[in-house]
Amino acid sequence: MGVIERYKRYLPVTGKTPIITLEEGDTPLIKADPIAEKIGPGYDVWLKCEGLNPTGSFKDRGMTMAVSKAVEEGANAVVCASTGNTSASAAAYAARSNIKCIVIIPEGAIALGKLAQALIHGAKVIAIRGNFDQALEIVREMSEKYPVTLVNSVNPYRIEGQKTGSFEICDKLGHAPFYHALPVGNAGNITAYWKGYKEYKEKGNICRLPVMLGFQAAGSAPIVEKRVIKDPETIATAIKIGNPASWEQAENARDESGGLIEKVTDEEIIEAYKFLAERVGVFVEPASATSVAGIMKKAQDGYFPDNSRERKRKDIVCILTGHGLKDPDRAIKCLEHPVVVNADIDDVIKEAGL
Ligand code: AN7
């Protein structure tokens, strides 16, 4: 069962909505004690592994909704701009519903796995000599002038689908987490999670809301720096975005929740990326490590007070937005390559250090 069926009473669907699903959602929420140790006493850290969605990222939650509604409304083509994951997801759900998919990507700035996904699902992939923000401007105009439905997160159905991530976290923990950390790129996801938490509280399913902690990459941090970044830079290509579409909604989530949106450097992202893989056993793409890099940095700054004397432990949930296999080049680049020896047991044992 996908997220629409599971949470339909909270979603804008009717009996007539065709449900286009790949059984997304219901992703693992796993405890990560090696990270909690770095935060301080009295905290539990949970990782929401969104890389385990059908196309390997959180985008599937929103895409099942956006494509289902597009099909309901009679669309026969969808379009998106993408740093990679949106295009992979749009291409898969379009294939599932047998409609056309057009994706516009910044040339040379998409992780290999994501490009492979868009292509293999049969999307028309067009690379522009430009960045994501320019691609988004183009698709917005395309969808106004031509009969194609825009499935970027400016499409409200994307936000509706993605808010189901909050519901799952609350259902699993039995309450909202105290802190909710996530990467911020185009800012759709922080908008969606905050909307989800607020609606769950209104329905009486939870009694308090989390503090939202958003993190941007230092070279692509328009919200933190309060200005559009013309040439965003970061190794976390998924969040290489200089003019987020949901800028204001992200600020609202931050301010209403008493949270923050701050930046982490590429070095800090890589450190968290390796820590997650080596110490926690979870391989994510660099953008996803931003949430963990962010809370580790805030812990060093003394943001999380000693909670050991409180009656209740505090939960921190980090959203790990995409799978590590999306961007194998990055893993290979930042690690030592395998040593090559002769096909001889003595040579192998010597090299293995046994
Ligand atoms: C792994 O695919 O914008 O703040 O075009 O792929 O909701 O944009 C991807 C974004 C975080 C940021 N982590 O989420 C796209 C795209 C990963 C991502 C984000 C993205 P938003």
mmCIF file of N, CA, C and O in Angstrom, residues 247-301:
data_model
loop_
_atom_site.group_PDB
_atom_site.id
_atom_site.type_symbol
_atom_site.label_atom_id
_atom_site.label_comp_id
_atom_site.label_asym_id
_atom_site.label_seq_id
_atom_site.Cartn_x
_atom_site.Cartn_y
_atom_site.Cartn_z
ATOM 1 N N TRP A 247 10.775 29.483 -0.640
ATOM 2 C CA TRP A 247 11.609 30.290 0.272
ATOM 3 C C TRP A 247 10.809 30.775 1.492
ATOM 4 O O TRP A 247 11.174 30.551 2.648
ATOM 5 N N GLU A 248 9.685 31.442 1.195
ATOM 6 C CA GLU A 248 8.896 32.040 2.273
ATOM 7 C C GLU A 248 8.300 30.975 3.200
ATOM 8 O O GLU A 248 8.309 31.135 4.430
ATOM 9 N N GLN A 249 7.822 29.877 2.597
ATOM 10 C CA GLN A 249 7.236 28.806 3.414
ATOM 11 C C GLN A 249 8.289 28.194 4.333
ATOM 12 O O GLN A 249 8.000 27.802 5.459
ATOM 13 N N ALA A 250 9.538 28.112 3.836
ATOM 14 C CA ALA A 250 10.621 27.569 4.669
ATOM 15 C C ALA A 250 10.894 28.496 5.842
ATOM 16 O O ALA A 250 11.080 28.044 6.981
ATOM 17 N N GLU A 251 10.874 29.795 5.584
ATOM 18 C CA GLU A 251 11.072 30.756 6.685
ATOM 19 C C GLU A 251 9.937 30.670 7.699
ATOM 20 O O GLU A 251 10.160 30.761 8.899
ATOM 21 N N ASN A 252 8.726 30.465 7.194
ATOM 22 C CA ASN A 252 7.590 30.308 8.102
ATOM 23 C C ASN A 252 7.744 29.083 8.991
ATOM 24 O O ASN A 252 7.488 29.144 10.191
ATOM 25 N N ALA A 253 8.161 27.963 8.376
ATOM 26 C CA ALA A 253 8.356 26.726 9.153
ATOM 27 C C ALA A 253 9.410 26.969 10.244
ATOM 28 O O ALA A 253 9.237 26.578 11.399
ATOM 29 N N ARG A 254 10.473 27.620 9.847
ATOM 30 C CA ARG A 254 11.548 27.936 10.807
ATOM 31 C C ARG A 254 10.998 28.800 11.942
ATOM 32 O O ARG A 254 11.174 28.472 13.125
ATOM 33 N N ASP A 255 10.306 29.880 11.597
ATOM 34 C CA ASP A 255 9.909 30.864 12.605
ATOM 35 C C ASP A 255 8.754 30.364 13.477
ATOM 36 O O ASP A 255 8.777 30.540 14.690
ATOM 37 N N GLU A 256 7.774 29.732 12.843
ATOM 38 C CA GLU A 256 6.638 29.238 13.628
ATOM 39 C C GLU A 256 7.062 28.139 14.601
ATOM 40 O O GLU A 256 6.469 27.974 15.653
ATOM 41 N N SER A 257 8.098 27.383 14.232
ATOM 42 C CA SER A 257 8.505 26.246 15.077
ATOM 43 C C SER A 257 9.580 26.639 16.086
ATOM 44 O O SER A 257 9.998 25.812 16.893
ATOM 45 N N GLY A 258 10.062 27.875 16.003
ATOM 46 C CA GLY A 258 11.169 28.281 16.883
ATOM 47 C C GLY A 258 12.466 27.612 16.480
ATOM 48 O O GLY A 258 13.344 27.371 17.317
ATOM 49 N N GLY A 259 12.602 27.295 15.194
ATOM 50 C CA GLY A 259 13.787 26.571 14.718
ATOM 51 C C GLY A 259 14.797 27.460 14.044
ATOM 52 O O GLY A 259 14.901 28.659 14.351
ATOM 53 N N LEU A 260 15.534 26.889 13.111
ATOM 54 C CA LEU A 260 16.592 27.638 12.434
ATOM 55 C C LEU A 260 16.856 27.049 11.049
ATOM 56 O O LEU A 260 16.515 25.897 10.764
ATOM 57 N N ILE A 261 17.427 27.882 10.176
ATOM 58 C CA ILE A 261 17.978 27.378 8.914
ATOM 59 C C ILE A 261 19.397 27.910 8.848
ATOM 60 O O ILE A 261 19.625 29.121 8.879
ATOM 61 N N GLU A 262 20.367 26.991 8.837
ATOM 62 C CA GLU A 262 21.767 27.398 8.849
ATOM 63 C C GLU A 262 22.517 26.645 7.758
ATOM 64 O O GLU A 262 21.953 25.844 7.029
ATOM 65 N N LYS A 263 23.829 26.922 7.663
ATOM 66 C CA LYS A 263 24.580 26.282 6.577
ATOM 67 C C LYS A 263 25.711 25.407 7.118
ATOM 68 O O LYS A 263 26.228 25.652 8.206
ATOM 69 N N VAL A 264 26.081 24.408 6.332
ATOM 70 C CA VAL A 264 27.223 23.547 6.636
ATOM 71 C C VAL A 264 28.133 23.504 5.409
ATOM 72 O O VAL A 264 27.653 23.591 4.273
ATOM 73 N N THR A 265 29.427 23.383 5.655
ATOM 74 C CA THR A 265 30.374 23.389 4.533
ATOM 75 C C THR A 265 30.407 22.018 3.845
ATOM 76 O O THR A 265 29.982 21.010 4.418
ATOM 77 N N ASP A 266 30.944 21.995 2.648
ATOM 78 C CA ASP A 266 31.101 20.722 1.941
ATOM 79 C C ASP A 266 31.950 19.746 2.761
ATOM 80 O O ASP A 266 31.673 18.541 2.784
ATOM 81 N N GLU A 267 32.963 20.252 3.453
ATOM 82 C CA GLU A 267 33.817 19.382 4.284
ATOM 83 C C GLU A 267 32.985 18.745 5.393
ATOM 84 O O GLU A 267 33.128 17.557 5.695
ATOM 85 N N GLU A 268 32.121 19.545 6.005
ATOM 86 C CA GLU A 268 31.272 19.003 7.081
ATOM 87 C C GLU A 268 30.263 17.995 6.520
ATOM 88 O O GLU A 268 29.943 16.996 7.173
ATOM 89 N N ILE A 269 29.781 18.250 5.319
ATOM 90 C CA ILE A 269 28.849 17.309 4.680
ATOM 91 C C ILE A 269 29.558 15.973 4.420
ATOM 92 O O ILE A 269 29.025 14.901 4.738
ATOM 93 N N ILE A 270 30.764 16.036 3.874
ATOM 94 C CA ILE A 270 31.520 14.807 3.575
ATOM 95 C C ILE A 270 31.848 14.039 4.859
ATOM 96 O O ILE A 270 31.765 12.800 4.900
ATOM 97 N N GLU A 271 32.167 14.773 5.914
ATOM 98 C CA GLU A 271 32.474 14.117 7.191
ATOM 99 C C GLU A 271 31.255 13.339 7.702
ATOM 100 O O GLU A 271 31.355 12.180 8.120
ATOM 101 N N ALA A 272 30.084 13.968 7.633
ATOM 102 C CA ALA A 272 28.854 13.303 8.086
ATOM 103 C C ALA A 272 28.493 12.135 7.157
ATOM 104 O O ALA A 272 28.014 11.086 7.604
ATOM 105 N N TYR A 273 28.730 12.329 5.878
ATOM 106 C CA TYR A 273 28.484 11.314 4.834
ATOM 107 C C TYR A 273 29.283 10.050 5.132
ATOM 108 O O TYR A 273 28.753 8.926 5.117
ATOM 109 N N LYS A 274 30.561 10.247 5.469
ATOM 110 C CA LYS A 274 31.408 9.093 5.784
ATOM 111 C C LYS A 274 31.027 8.490 7.141
ATOM 112 O O LYS A 274 31.017 7.279 7.306
ATOM 113 N N PHE A 275 30.721 9.344 8.100
ATOM 114 C CA PHE A 275 30.355 8.855 9.432
ATOM 115 C C PHE A 275 29.112 7.973 9.359
ATOM 116 O O PHE A 275 29.049 6.895 9.955
ATOM 117 N N LEU A 276 28.126 8.417 8.606
ATOM 118 C CA LEU A 276 26.892 7.638 8.444
ATOM 119 C C LEU A 276 27.190 6.264 7.847
ATOM 120 O O LEU A 276 26.636 5.246 8.280
ATOM 121 N N ALA A 277 28.062 6.242 6.851
ATOM 122 C CA ALA A 277 28.373 4.975 6.181
ATOM 123 C C ALA A 277 29.240 4.079 7.070
ATOM 124 O O ALA A 277 28.974 2.883 7.223
ATOM 125 N N GLU A 278 30.269 4.676 7.687
ATOM 126 C CA GLU A 278 31.250 3.869 8.426
ATOM 127 C C GLU A 278 30.778 3.464 9.817
ATOM 128 O O GLU A 278 31.113 2.395 10.308
ATOM 129 N N ARG A 279 30.037 4.329 10.477
ATOM 130 C CA ARG A 279 29.675 4.064 11.877
ATOM 131 C C ARG A 279 28.212 3.685 12.082
ATOM 132 O O ARG A 279 27.857 3.100 13.097
ATOM 133 N N VAL A 280 27.364 4.068 11.143
ATOM 134 C CA VAL A 280 25.936 3.782 11.328
ATOM 135 C C VAL A 280 25.460 2.701 10.353
ATOM 136 O O VAL A 280 24.461 2.037 10.578
ATOM 137 N N GLY A 281 26.216 2.538 9.248
ATOM 138 C CA GLY A 281 25.844 1.500 8.275
ATOM 139 C C GLY A 281 24.814 1.968 7.268
ATOM 140 O O GLY A 281 24.123 1.160 6.655
ATOM 141 N N VAL A 282 24.716 3.271 7.104
ATOM 142 C CA VAL A 282 23.727 3.806 6.160
ATOM 143 C C VAL A 282 24.435 4.656 5.110
ATOM 144 O O VAL A 282 25.149 5.604 5.442
ATOM 145 N N PHE A 283 24.220 4.311 3.861
ATOM 146 C CA PHE A 283 24.865 5.013 2.737
ATOM 147 C C PHE A 283 23.837 5.952 2.108
ATOM 148 O O PHE A 283 22.819 5.500 1.596
ATOM 149 N N VAL A 284 24.120 7.241 2.214
ATOM 150 C CA VAL A 284 23.212 8.241 1.654
ATOM 151 C C VAL A 284 23.952 9.065 0.615
ATOM 152 O O VAL A 284 25.173 9.019 0.523
ATOM 153 N N GLU A 285 23.224 9.857 -0.141
ATOM 154 C CA GLU A 285 23.907 10.776 -1.047
ATOM 155 C C GLU A 285 24.336 12.018 -0.251
ATOM 156 O O GLU A 285 23.776 12.291 0.827
ATOM 157 N N PRO A 286 25.315 12.768 -0.744
ATOM 158 C CA PRO A 286 25.864 13.870 0.048
ATOM 159 C C PRO A 286 24.806 14.853 0.569
ATOM 160 O O PRO A 286 24.858 15.238 1.746
ATOM 161 N N ALA A 287 23.844 15.245 -0.251
ATOM 162 C CA ALA A 287 22.830 16.213 0.209
ATOM 163 C C ALA A 287 22.133 15.717 1.471
ATOM 164 O O ALA A 287 21.804 16.500 2.364
ATOM 165 N N SER A 288 21.906 14.418 1.537
ATOM 166 C CA SER A 288 21.169 13.849 2.665
ATOM 167 C C SER A 288 21.969 13.909 3.956
ATOM 168 O O SER A 288 21.406 13.978 5.052
ATOM 169 N N ALA A 289 23.296 13.876 3.823
ATOM 170 C CA ALA A 289 24.156 13.931 5.012
ATOM 171 C C ALA A 289 24.137 15.326 5.633
ATOM 172 O O ALA A 289 24.600 15.517 6.760
ATOM 173 N N THR A 290 23.580 16.282 4.921
ATOM 174 C CA THR A 290 23.521 17.665 5.402
ATOM 175 C C THR A 290 22.757 17.782 6.728
ATOM 176 O O THR A 290 23.132 18.558 7.600
ATOM 177 N N SER A 291 21.681 17.001 6.860
ATOM 178 C CA SER A 291 20.902 17.080 8.106
ATOM 179 C C SER A 291 21.740 16.621 9.293
ATOM 180 O O SER A 291 21.726 17.241 10.355
ATOM 181 N N VAL A 292 22.497 15.548 9.094
ATOM 182 C CA VAL A 292 23.343 15.012 10.176
ATOM 183 C C VAL A 292 24.528 15.950 10.433
ATOM 184 O O VAL A 292 24.877 16.238 11.581
ATOM 185 N N ALA A 293 25.132 16.457 9.352
ATOM 186 C CA ALA A 293 26.230 17.425 9.510
ATOM 187 C C ALA A 293 25.736 18.624 10.316
ATOM 188 O O ALA A 293 26.435 19.135 11.196
ATOM 189 N N GLY A 294 24.521 19.043 10.035
ATOM 190 C CA GLY A 294 23.945 20.207 10.709
ATOM 191 C C GLY A 294 23.779 19.993 12.205
ATOM 192 O O GLY A 294 24.191 20.831 13.002
ATOM 193 N N ILE A 295 23.212 18.853 12.596
ATOM 194 C CA ILE A 295 23.004 18.672 14.046
ATOM 195 C C ILE A 295 24.330 18.433 14.764
ATOM 196 O O ILE A 295 24.500 18.844 15.910
ATOM 197 N N MET A 296 25.293 17.812 14.079
ATOM 198 C CA MET A 296 26.599 17.602 14.728
ATOM 199 C C MET A 296 27.287 18.956 14.947
ATOM 200 O O MET A 296 27.911 19.196 15.972
ATOM 201 N N LYS A 297 27.145 19.849 13.972
ATOM 202 C CA LYS A 297 27.722 21.191 14.105
ATOM 203 C C LYS A 297 27.038 21.962 15.245
ATOM 204 O O LYS A 297 27.694 22.593 16.068
ATOM 205 N N LYS A 298 25.710 21.891 15.282
ATOM 206 C CA LYS A 298 24.988 22.604 16.329
ATOM 207 C C LYS A 298 25.335 22.046 17.710
ATOM 208 O O LYS A 298 25.377 22.783 18.696
ATOM 209 N N ALA A 299 25.584 20.739 17.781
ATOM 210 C CA ALA A 299 25.978 20.143 19.064
ATOM 211 C C ALA A 299 27.308 20.743 19.520
ATOM 212 O O ALA A 299 27.484 21.086 20.689
ATOM 213 N N GLN A 300 28.240 20.884 18.571
ATOM 214 C CA GLN A 300 29.541 21.483 18.916
ATOM 215 C C GLN A 300 29.386 22.926 19.385
ATOM 216 O O GLN A 300 30.133 23.394 20.237
ATOM 217 N N ASP A 301 28.404 23.617 18.832
ATOM 218 C CA ASP A 301 28.147 25.007 19.234
ATOM 219 C C ASP A 301 27.396 25.110 20.560
ATOM 220 O O ASP A 301 27.078 26.207 21.010
#
